[in-house]
């Protein structure tokens, strides 16, 4: 297994008639997958595998994976392993010939791994090539160690071996046949020996120093009667299931001419990118030609990046257009973020040719600098085209900037409910149950040979649910023409603040509105014994409130040991609370009397203007677990979305947040009202 810089340099170029990788859907919700190739590079990439794998749908119940691979890129392999491992379907992996290096990691994703007796698996330490100074080498060595630490758990989960034992096997470049794999836990079941296996053309095989001669002969030499074509992977797969069948016919295919032609085509394409600049950028040209992983498109991006500081966003006089990737979009976005005060990197701002442009000019640049002519268009039409043309991402850029303003407003909103509430996650809008502050109590004794009993929590579960809150606003063509940044900054920021204020209102309404608790009664119902009236804010009454919370018991009469974590007060009582809780001695006592304040700094205080408006005389002792603020999928900030089906007048934007606020347990809240 190697790191990405070496993947493409050591890969072979495949001819069009070679079928080394396939994913097919079969009957009965079954998928057949064959990996007869290198992992990553020009072989089986994680990107392509993910695309093909997801195309099979979500109803798969059985995955049959056939592997015959020398390994390859670590990160592509890890991605493929995770895709398979995390899929709920049953996975049967058959190693038809060789599962070496990263291919062996992928095999560990199987619920069942089947190997012919003469098939082989190889595991070893990750390796790669690094240039640079001593510090670069040390960093690369550290990276290799970290990569190894990510691979060992995959082997450990399958085999049950310790990390130390596996590390020794990796260091030794360990080769195992089918029987040995079963003995060590890498495979689950043996199959009949294969008589021949498909030839592998990978240069990577020459890097393995401990490869057994038997497997080397089967992989790298013709077997049986040589034919004129390379067998498809399916032939070997069928041979594994029916060993009595005739051996597949294989020969060595010389790809030298193909490789040479492909390289000449690549080099010509790269030279064409630099042709119009003469020899001005020969140093970059040589760099691109020398790095075999660089394509003509990548060379074009490198050249444009080098030219970027010295170019303007106007179209050349000769109207020559070269695709510049997303340089325009990224630069336009950075310029807008700077104007909005959301990007303060002065160096980037100074180097960005779009920084001083108005919104109208940025809309034009989003078209013209991508080769789209706006000749004949009036201002309204040009701006409308910037929103709708397939080449322009102007509308999305505006939304991205507005979203950052939205999040800034959310984060800077002066609301403090998250200090004294817990956070929950819900995956949908169906009501869910939460267990209150009760506990099991004690574990019963289990005698020798006796069965364990099931424990239950007698407390009634609190119901929690989500709701959606949101509003829309529009970024119109008129606003762009008028250069109105207000719609990208102030309005989204205010809506972010409004989203946070919405959650705060829901939280405080539970307290001031005497919400319904988990038992169906009001939060501060007299039967709950969690409220005091006509009680001044002093040491004695704070102590009573603490004792009230400490006195709650479960259904078995055992103490719950609930402790207050915060004192929540209206602004009118904040100074008084700080004084009572922060004083070294009690009120009225002589400073030298030696009487200490028993509740000094027992809980921190939180003040709230919302309490001041709703009820300036009441204060609360709160355990953080008593109130939960739940978010859909754990996303604790508002979304911003484009509405589908816009006309060319602008972008309509929807701001929403999916959240729920619920009382989990009344015993975690004590309300005290001053006389």
XYZ file of C-alpha atoms in Angstrom:
675
model
C 0.000 0.000 0.000
C 1.405 3.335 -1.022
C 0.529 6.983 -0.552
C -1.006 9.016 -3.321
C 2.147 10.624 -4.830
C 3.300 7.238 -6.099
C -0.035 5.862 -7.252
C -0.063 7.235 -10.773
C 3.651 6.910 -11.349
C 3.549 3.148 -10.937
C 0.238 2.393 -12.655
C -0.098 0.730 -16.017
C -2.243 2.177 -18.773
C -5.134 -0.127 -19.656
C -6.349 -0.851 -23.140
C -9.987 -0.308 -23.966
C -10.855 -4.007 -24.182
C -9.684 -4.859 -20.655
C -12.441 -5.400 -18.098
C -10.795 -5.343 -14.686
C -13.497 -3.688 -12.615
C -17.285 -4.010 -12.633
C -20.327 -3.413 -10.450
C -23.584 -5.054 -11.513
C -27.017 -5.326 -9.936
C -28.478 -8.826 -9.904
C -31.827 -10.316 -8.917
C -33.012 -10.549 -5.317
C -31.402 -7.248 -4.252
C -27.915 -8.619 -4.902
C -24.851 -6.827 -6.256
C -21.872 -8.488 -7.958
C -18.622 -6.516 -7.710
C -15.249 -7.441 -9.217
C -11.999 -5.627 -8.399
C -9.318 -7.078 -10.682
C -7.074 -4.057 -10.793
C -4.880 -1.683 -8.831
C -6.516 0.536 -6.240
C -6.442 4.245 -7.114
C -4.356 5.962 -9.798
C -5.435 4.626 -13.197
C -7.028 1.586 -11.563
C -10.160 1.421 -9.405
C -10.583 4.925 -7.961
C -12.650 5.612 -4.862
C -14.512 8.322 -6.741
C -15.667 6.001 -9.501
C -16.393 3.170 -7.064
C -18.533 5.454 -4.915
C -20.473 6.687 -7.942
C -21.127 3.171 -9.232
C -21.864 1.786 -5.766
C -24.455 4.459 -4.968
C -26.091 3.915 -8.356
C -27.121 0.434 -7.174
C -29.672 2.007 -4.835
C -30.443 1.612 -1.143
C -32.223 -1.755 -1.161
C -29.249 -4.091 -1.449
C -29.364 -7.098 0.861
C -26.371 -9.070 -0.467
C -23.029 -7.919 -1.894
C -20.720 -10.468 -3.543
C -17.239 -8.977 -3.942
C -14.500 -10.723 -5.950
C -10.915 -9.494 -5.469
C -7.784 -10.110 -7.512
C -5.573 -7.078 -6.941
C -1.970 -6.124 -6.099
C -3.163 -3.225 -3.904
C -2.519 0.463 -4.455
C -3.310 3.883 -3.042
C -4.020 3.988 0.686
C -6.622 6.728 0.726
C -8.625 5.351 -2.198
C -8.522 1.957 -0.495
C -9.668 3.322 2.858
C -12.574 5.090 1.160
C -13.664 1.900 -0.657
C -13.330 -0.121 2.572
C -15.502 2.372 4.482
C -18.167 2.414 1.756
C -18.452 -1.374 1.940
C -18.024 -1.730 5.694
C -20.727 0.827 6.511
C -23.292 -0.638 4.098
C -26.000 -2.644 5.932
C -26.101 -5.465 3.349
C -24.444 -8.820 3.995
C -21.056 -8.865 2.288
C -19.379 -12.013 0.982
C -15.801 -11.467 -0.217
C -14.082 -14.039 -2.417
C -10.340 -13.669 -3.049
C -10.018 -15.269 -6.465
C -6.236 -15.020 -6.654
C -4.438 -12.249 -4.793
C -5.436 -9.660 -2.223
C -2.228 -7.775 -1.562
C -1.535 -4.603 0.327
C -4.550 -2.249 0.211
C -6.697 -4.925 -1.440
C -6.347 -7.005 1.742
C -7.778 -4.089 3.761
C -10.802 -3.898 1.443
C -11.326 -7.638 1.913
C -11.713 -7.063 5.663
C -15.072 -5.353 4.980
C -16.681 -8.744 4.309
C -18.955 -10.485 6.783
C -17.574 -13.673 5.249
C -14.243 -13.992 3.437
C -13.707 -17.027 1.206
C -10.310 -18.036 -0.209
C -9.109 -20.908 -2.382
C -6.311 -22.828 -0.698
C -3.685 -21.520 -3.129
C -4.926 -17.926 -3.211
C -2.741 -15.419 -1.357
C -3.095 -12.439 0.889
C -0.266 -10.023 1.696
C -0.118 -7.366 4.371
C 2.706 -4.866 4.857
C 3.578 -1.434 6.151
C 2.525 1.555 4.006
C 5.328 3.092 1.966
C 5.962 5.949 -0.424
C 8.558 8.312 -1.828
C 9.242 11.810 -0.527
C 11.669 14.457 -1.673
C 12.931 17.432 0.290
C 15.032 18.205 3.345
C 15.389 16.264 6.587
C 12.329 17.932 8.119
C 10.214 16.954 5.117
C 11.416 13.371 5.519
C 10.538 13.323 9.228
C 7.042 14.669 8.540
C 6.524 12.063 5.832
C 7.662 9.292 8.181
C 5.162 10.508 10.765
C 2.470 10.437 8.085
C 3.319 6.834 7.212
C 3.011 5.881 10.892
C -0.387 7.575 11.149
C -1.572 5.770 8.017
C -0.495 2.441 9.504
C -2.464 3.244 12.667
C -5.607 3.704 10.531
C -5.167 0.330 8.788
C -4.471 -1.923 11.768
C -8.019 -1.557 13.229
C -9.495 -3.014 10.009
C -7.359 -6.155 10.390
C -7.950 -6.279 14.140
C -11.739 -6.103 13.785
C -11.697 -9.138 11.485
C -9.005 -11.281 13.099
C -9.236 -10.363 16.771
C -5.453 -9.998 16.875
C -3.745 -7.319 18.948
C -2.345 -4.169 17.373
C 1.179 -5.211 18.399
C 0.900 -8.615 16.689
C -0.494 -7.078 13.518
C 2.236 -4.417 13.472
C 4.855 -7.180 13.481
C 3.123 -8.933 10.580
C 2.971 -5.677 8.606
C 6.661 -4.988 9.218
C 7.610 -8.444 7.924
C 5.577 -8.180 4.653
C 3.589 -11.281 5.548
C 2.248 -13.577 2.787
C -0.510 -16.015 3.711
C -2.229 -18.699 1.650
C -5.909 -19.518 2.034
C -5.408 -22.048 4.819
C -3.132 -19.697 6.780
C -5.607 -16.844 6.378
C -8.359 -18.985 7.896
C -6.056 -20.003 10.753
C -5.150 -16.364 11.510
C -8.717 -15.073 11.136
C -8.209 -13.080 7.916
C -10.602 -15.429 6.098
C -13.555 -17.520 7.216
C -13.818 -20.387 4.745
C -11.634 -22.323 2.296
C -12.543 -23.048 -1.323
C -11.076 -25.508 -3.791
C -7.687 -24.459 -5.216
C -7.740 -22.493 -8.464
C -5.892 -24.018 -11.422
C -5.026 -20.642 -12.935
C -5.694 -17.024 -12.254
C -5.923 -13.878 -14.354
C -2.570 -12.249 -15.069
C -1.843 -8.917 -13.371
C 0.079 -6.298 -15.387
C 0.990 -4.107 -12.407
C 4.550 -2.895 -11.890
C 3.712 -2.926 -8.201
C 4.267 -6.689 -8.048
C 7.981 -6.144 -8.512
C 8.113 -4.085 -5.313
C 7.081 -6.995 -3.093
C 10.280 -8.644 -1.852
C 8.811 -11.686 -0.105
C 6.320 -12.864 -2.742
C 6.223 -16.688 -2.842
C 7.478 -18.142 -6.123
C 4.276 -20.134 -6.643
C 2.037 -17.087 -6.626
C 4.582 -15.111 -8.718
C 4.512 -17.796 -11.422
C 0.715 -17.848 -11.472
C 0.418 -14.058 -11.663
C 3.251 -13.152 -14.010
C 3.592 -16.113 -16.390
C 1.144 -17.607 -18.932
C -0.876 -20.546 -17.605
C -2.129 -23.453 -19.673
C -2.450 -22.960 -23.411
C -1.704 -19.345 -24.254
C -4.329 -17.491 -26.209
C -4.395 -14.048 -27.731
C -6.550 -12.145 -25.272
C -6.550 -11.364 -21.560
C -9.436 -13.143 -19.818
C -12.220 -11.125 -18.232
C -12.389 -11.209 -14.441
C -15.607 -13.171 -14.562
C -13.749 -16.210 -15.910
C -11.639 -16.594 -12.803
C -14.610 -15.938 -10.541
C -16.498 -18.781 -12.150
C -13.471 -21.038 -11.872
C -13.429 -20.530 -8.131
C -17.005 -21.777 -7.836
C -16.496 -24.686 -10.298
C -12.889 -25.881 -10.114
C -13.486 -28.678 -12.587
C -13.921 -26.181 -15.423
C -11.161 -25.670 -17.953
C -8.389 -23.279 -16.979
C -8.646 -19.794 -18.484
C -6.192 -18.909 -21.194
C -3.890 -15.991 -20.528
C -0.878 -14.329 -22.115
C 1.289 -11.394 -21.298
C 0.054 -8.250 -23.030
C 2.771 -5.779 -24.010
C 1.393 -2.293 -23.414
C 4.611 -0.487 -24.297
C 3.292 1.048 -27.493
C 0.042 2.052 -25.830
C 1.877 3.681 -22.931
C 4.189 5.524 -25.300
C 1.279 6.806 -27.389
C -0.623 7.988 -24.335
C 2.408 9.800 -22.952
C 3.091 11.508 -26.292
C -0.536 12.614 -26.446
C -0.319 13.972 -22.882
C 2.951 15.835 -23.501
C 1.621 17.403 -26.696
C -1.512 18.618 -24.912
C 0.563 20.194 -22.111
C 2.897 21.912 -24.597
C -0.144 23.323 -26.424
C -1.279 25.010 -23.192
C 2.028 26.908 -23.019
C 2.438 27.498 -26.773
C 0.952 31.012 -26.923
C 3.410 32.229 -24.276
C 6.597 31.236 -26.123
C 9.411 30.313 -23.758
C 8.320 32.752 -21.030
C 7.185 30.003 -18.652
C 9.498 27.163 -19.612
C 10.308 26.426 -15.993
C 6.665 25.623 -15.234
C 6.373 23.665 -18.525
C 9.308 21.432 -17.553
C 7.801 20.921 -14.089
C 4.469 19.813 -15.558
C 6.075 17.472 -18.099
C 8.269 15.873 -15.435
C 5.389 15.118 -13.060
C 3.553 12.159 -14.616
C 0.495 12.798 -12.444
C -0.128 16.210 -14.110
C -2.701 16.226 -16.918
C -3.165 18.968 -19.512
C -6.106 20.359 -17.539
C -4.014 20.475 -14.359
C -1.193 22.171 -16.286
C -3.667 24.787 -17.506
C -4.755 25.496 -13.922
C -1.121 25.813 -12.795
C -0.390 28.289 -15.590
C -3.495 30.369 -14.881
C -2.652 30.464 -11.193
C 0.814 31.823 -12.032
C -0.651 34.424 -14.385
C -3.453 35.417 -12.027
C -1.624 38.190 -10.170
C -0.785 39.999 -13.393
C -4.028 39.674 -15.319
C -7.306 41.580 -15.376
C -10.754 40.034 -15.558
C -11.453 41.461 -19.013
C -11.711 39.344 -22.152
C -8.633 39.619 -24.439
C -9.059 41.804 -27.508
C -8.867 38.821 -29.806
C -11.686 37.221 -27.759
C -9.546 34.161 -27.010
C -11.067 32.181 -24.155
C -9.390 29.592 -21.967
C -11.285 27.790 -19.251
C -9.928 28.922 -15.873
C -11.637 26.442 -13.581
C -13.180 28.258 -10.649
C -10.607 31.031 -10.299
C -13.204 33.634 -11.248
C -15.856 32.301 -8.880
C -13.465 32.027 -5.953
C -12.082 35.510 -6.551
C -15.545 37.059 -6.867
C -16.641 35.361 -3.633
C -13.510 36.579 -1.810
C -14.126 40.130 -3.020
C -17.715 40.053 -1.773
C -16.661 38.596 1.586
C -14.149 41.422 1.965
C -16.819 44.048 1.226
C -19.120 42.383 3.726
C -16.430 42.477 6.422
C -16.301 38.670 6.576
C -12.760 38.328 5.151
C -10.024 40.438 6.709
C -7.004 38.898 4.959
C -5.430 42.102 3.676
C -2.886 40.299 1.473
C -5.587 38.384 -0.413
C -7.765 41.463 -0.704
C -4.931 43.540 -2.135
C -4.057 40.862 -4.720
C -7.673 40.336 -5.838
C -8.495 42.266 -9.015
C -12.222 42.053 -8.227
C -12.011 43.744 -4.829
C -13.031 47.235 -5.934
C -15.855 46.133 -8.232
C -19.532 46.841 -7.583
C -22.134 44.073 -7.553
C -23.086 44.966 -11.137
C -19.459 44.698 -12.266
C -19.044 41.369 -10.458
C -22.127 40.024 -12.245
C -20.590 41.018 -15.573
C -17.249 39.454 -14.625
C -18.991 36.177 -13.680
C -20.029 35.971 -17.337
C -17.311 37.651 -19.425
C -14.363 36.125 -17.569
C -15.854 32.697 -18.285
C -16.151 33.431 -22.002
C -19.832 34.463 -22.122
C -20.540 37.501 -24.284
C -22.917 40.162 -22.894
C -22.915 42.335 -26.013
C -26.369 43.641 -26.807
C -27.615 43.097 -23.252
C -28.939 45.986 -21.180
C -28.044 46.170 -17.508
C -31.166 44.329 -16.311
C -30.698 41.580 -18.893
C -27.005 41.199 -18.121
C -27.634 40.816 -14.377
C -30.468 38.387 -15.049
C -28.144 36.305 -17.245
C -25.566 36.220 -14.425
C -28.206 34.533 -12.252
C -29.372 32.000 -14.815
C -26.560 31.166 -17.256
C -25.164 27.647 -16.834
C -21.569 28.922 -16.877
C -22.108 31.527 -14.142
C -22.241 30.715 -10.439
C -23.048 34.311 -9.464
C -26.311 33.427 -7.722
C -24.660 30.706 -5.652
C -21.854 33.087 -4.696
C -24.394 35.589 -3.383
C -26.052 32.854 -1.351
C -22.703 31.744 0.080
C -21.907 35.284 1.217
C -25.404 35.720 2.644
C -25.023 32.413 4.507
C -21.808 33.591 6.161
C -23.612 36.765 7.246
C -26.455 34.601 8.579
C -24.071 32.466 10.649
C -22.289 35.566 11.944
C -25.627 36.941 13.141
C -26.474 33.601 14.780
C -23.120 33.388 16.577
C -23.094 36.997 17.796
C -26.713 37.106 18.989
C -26.967 38.112 22.647
C -28.751 34.973 23.858
C -27.512 32.711 26.642
C -29.958 29.778 26.774
C -27.248 27.305 25.710
C -25.423 27.910 29.008
C -28.100 26.218 31.118
C -29.674 23.732 28.669
C -28.497 20.448 27.208
C -28.265 19.688 23.486
C -30.032 16.814 21.804
C -30.050 15.245 18.333
C -33.121 14.035 16.467
C -32.984 12.426 13.035
C -36.566 13.165 11.995
C -39.716 14.977 13.072
C -41.376 12.059 14.850
C -41.810 12.443 18.631
C -39.083 10.740 20.638
C -38.688 9.805 24.285
C -36.101 11.057 26.745
C -35.368 9.571 30.161
C -35.463 12.004 33.040
C -32.993 12.479 35.860
C -33.924 9.176 37.519
C -31.488 6.309 37.822
C -31.373 2.537 38.242
C -30.295 2.852 41.843
C -28.205 -0.253 42.548
C -27.030 -3.338 40.691
C -28.456 -6.545 42.175
C -26.247 -9.466 43.181
C -25.911 -12.210 40.576
C -25.002 -15.577 42.051
C -23.029 -18.285 40.314
C -25.092 -19.810 37.518
C -27.945 -17.314 37.993
C -29.451 -15.294 35.178
C -29.098 -11.537 34.946
C -32.340 -9.620 35.353
C -33.514 -6.684 33.280
C -33.478 -3.278 34.932
C -36.057 -0.592 34.218
C -36.252 3.076 34.912
C -39.528 3.820 36.601
C -39.612 7.497 35.704
C -41.908 8.511 32.894
C -40.101 9.487 29.728
C -40.435 13.010 28.414
C -41.549 13.451 24.820
C -39.384 15.586 22.525
C -40.120 16.696 18.986
C -38.861 19.107 16.338
C -40.527 21.970 14.548
C -39.401 24.123 11.618
C -39.016 27.896 11.851
C -38.103 30.078 8.890
C -38.628 33.028 6.563
C -37.663 34.128 3.060
C -35.954 37.142 1.541
C -34.975 38.044 -2.030
C -31.807 39.298 -3.674
C -33.177 41.072 -6.728
C -31.644 42.374 -9.953
C -32.521 45.881 -8.834
C -30.505 45.414 -5.642
C -27.494 44.237 -7.653
C -27.728 47.206 -10.031
C -28.055 49.585 -7.054
C -25.029 47.906 -5.406
C -27.104 47.242 -2.284
C -24.912 45.127 0.033
C -27.642 45.443 2.650
C -29.302 42.307 1.249
C -26.102 40.290 1.623
C -25.030 41.510 5.035
C -27.539 43.186 7.332
C -30.680 41.250 6.454
C -29.118 37.741 6.647
C -27.314 38.737 9.858
C -30.568 39.957 11.401
C -32.286 36.739 10.353
C -29.495 34.747 12.023
C -30.079 36.721 15.201
C -33.822 36.150 14.810
C -33.273 32.370 14.515
C -31.323 32.330 17.770
C -33.886 34.592 19.450
C -36.597 32.134 18.363
C -34.917 29.299 20.245
C -34.343 31.556 23.273
C -38.009 32.538 23.339
C -39.054 28.885 23.334
C -36.673 28.055 26.198
C -37.719 30.895 28.484
C -41.392 30.317 27.681
C -41.085 26.929 29.349
C -40.158 28.673 32.615
C -42.301 31.787 32.504
C -45.261 30.063 30.871
C -45.281 27.125 33.311
C -45.039 24.497 30.568
C -46.297 20.935 30.801
C -43.846 18.492 32.406
C -43.216 14.858 31.494
C -46.033 13.619 33.782
C -48.672 15.784 32.087
C -48.884 18.307 34.952
C -47.693 21.889 34.905
C -43.976 22.371 35.441
C -44.422 24.111 38.809
C -47.497 22.229 39.968
C -47.750 22.089 43.764
C -47.464 18.290 43.685
C -44.000 18.577 42.141
C -42.634 20.380 45.211
C -40.192 22.399 43.109
C -41.275 25.966 43.901
C -41.068 28.463 46.782
C -43.099 31.623 47.164
C -42.650 34.758 49.247
C -38.981 33.918 49.629
C -36.353 36.637 49.527
C -33.093 36.137 47.668
C -30.840 35.326 50.625
C -28.676 32.537 52.041
C -31.534 30.809 53.861
C -33.858 30.601 50.878
C -31.117 29.585 48.463
C -30.287 26.795 50.895
C -33.966 25.748 51.002
C -34.089 25.639 47.190
C -30.947 23.491 47.066
C -32.371 21.111 49.684
C -35.603 20.915 47.698
C -33.694 19.767 44.556
C -31.466 17.411 46.566
C -34.554 15.846 48.201
C -36.046 14.252 45.097
C -36.163 10.443 45.075
C -36.936 7.798 42.486
C -39.887 5.393 42.529
C -38.041 3.159 44.968
C -37.522 6.007 47.420
C -33.789 6.221 46.696
C -32.100 9.641 46.396
C -31.516 10.969 42.892
C -28.715 13.306 44.015
C -29.690 16.075 41.605
C -27.535 19.158 42.055
C -28.194 22.709 40.806
C -25.651 23.900 38.219
C -26.821 27.471 37.588
C -28.871 30.256 39.144
C -30.986 31.997 36.528
C -32.150 35.484 37.546
C -33.812 38.532 35.997
C -31.524 41.534 35.554
C -33.112 43.298 38.553
C -31.872 40.537 40.889
C -28.485 39.896 39.303
C -26.487 42.266 41.517
C -28.193 40.926 44.630
C -27.483 37.316 43.584
C -23.816 38.061 42.904
C -23.524 39.687 46.316
C -25.189 36.833 48.239
C -23.270 34.071 46.426
C -19.946 35.899 46.262
C -19.626 37.255 49.826
C -17.139 35.614 52.192
C -19.532 35.990 55.161
C -23.296 36.071 55.553
C -25.250 39.277 55.452
C -25.391 41.115 58.816
C -22.417 39.306 60.337
C -19.371 41.217 61.492
C -16.472 40.803 59.094
C -14.267 39.550 61.901
C -16.858 37.261 63.494
C -15.576 34.192 61.657
C -19.014 33.318 60.256
C -18.470 32.092 56.703
C -20.927 32.062 53.824
C -21.840 28.355 53.394
C -23.144 28.837 49.855
C -20.348 31.055 48.555
C -19.855 30.483 44.810
C -21.953 27.312 44.994
C -23.371 27.989 41.504
C -22.642 30.563 38.788
C -25.305 33.177 38.040
C -26.878 33.855 34.644
C -28.979 36.961 34.099
C -31.734 37.278 31.520
C -33.563 40.337 30.181
C -36.296 37.940 29.060
C -36.982 36.995 32.690
C -36.913 40.656 33.617
C -39.755 41.401 31.219
C -41.814 38.294 31.989
C -41.359 38.011 35.777
C -38.833 40.302 37.531
C -39.404 38.732 40.967
C -38.717 35.047 40.228
C -35.391 33.226 39.981
C -34.465 29.615 39.318
C -31.981 26.925 40.281
C -31.415 24.723 37.218
C -29.683 21.438 36.432
C -28.520 21.538 32.807
C -30.185 18.217 31.969
C -33.663 19.494 32.885
C -34.241 21.303 29.568
C -33.121 19.992 26.179
C -32.749 21.941 22.949
C -32.851 19.410 20.110
C -31.647 19.957 16.534
C -32.278 17.976 13.375
C -29.199 15.784 12.759
C -27.306 17.851 15.339
C -27.063 20.945 13.098
C -27.102 23.804 15.605
C -27.286 26.694 13.169
C -29.847 27.874 10.619
C -29.881 26.711 7.002
C -30.025 28.969 3.992
C -31.429 27.607 0.736
C -32.363 28.753 -2.736
C -35.985 28.233 -3.589
C -36.498 26.051 -6.650
C -38.042 27.439 -9.827
C -36.794 31.039 -9.790
C -37.407 33.522 -12.528
C -34.620 35.797 -13.732
C -35.536 38.644 -11.367
C -33.165 37.415 -8.713
C -32.662 34.818 -6.028
C -35.283 34.014 -3.427
C -33.671 32.686 -0.292
C -35.200 30.661 2.503
C -33.787 30.694 6.023
C -34.905 27.902 8.323
C -33.933 26.060 11.464
C -35.267 22.737 12.685
C -35.293 22.641 16.465
C -37.323 21.520 19.438
C -37.325 22.725 23.068
C -38.662 20.457 25.795
C -38.697 19.996 29.578
C -37.014 16.668 30.286
C -37.465 16.525 34.079
C -39.205 18.972 36.435
C -36.973 17.813 39.300
C -34.034 19.624 37.730
C -35.701 23.065 38.109
C -36.649 24.916 41.307
C -38.506 28.226 41.055
C -38.281 30.808 43.842
C -40.424 33.971 43.895
C -39.456 36.975 46.020
C -41.874 38.456 48.473
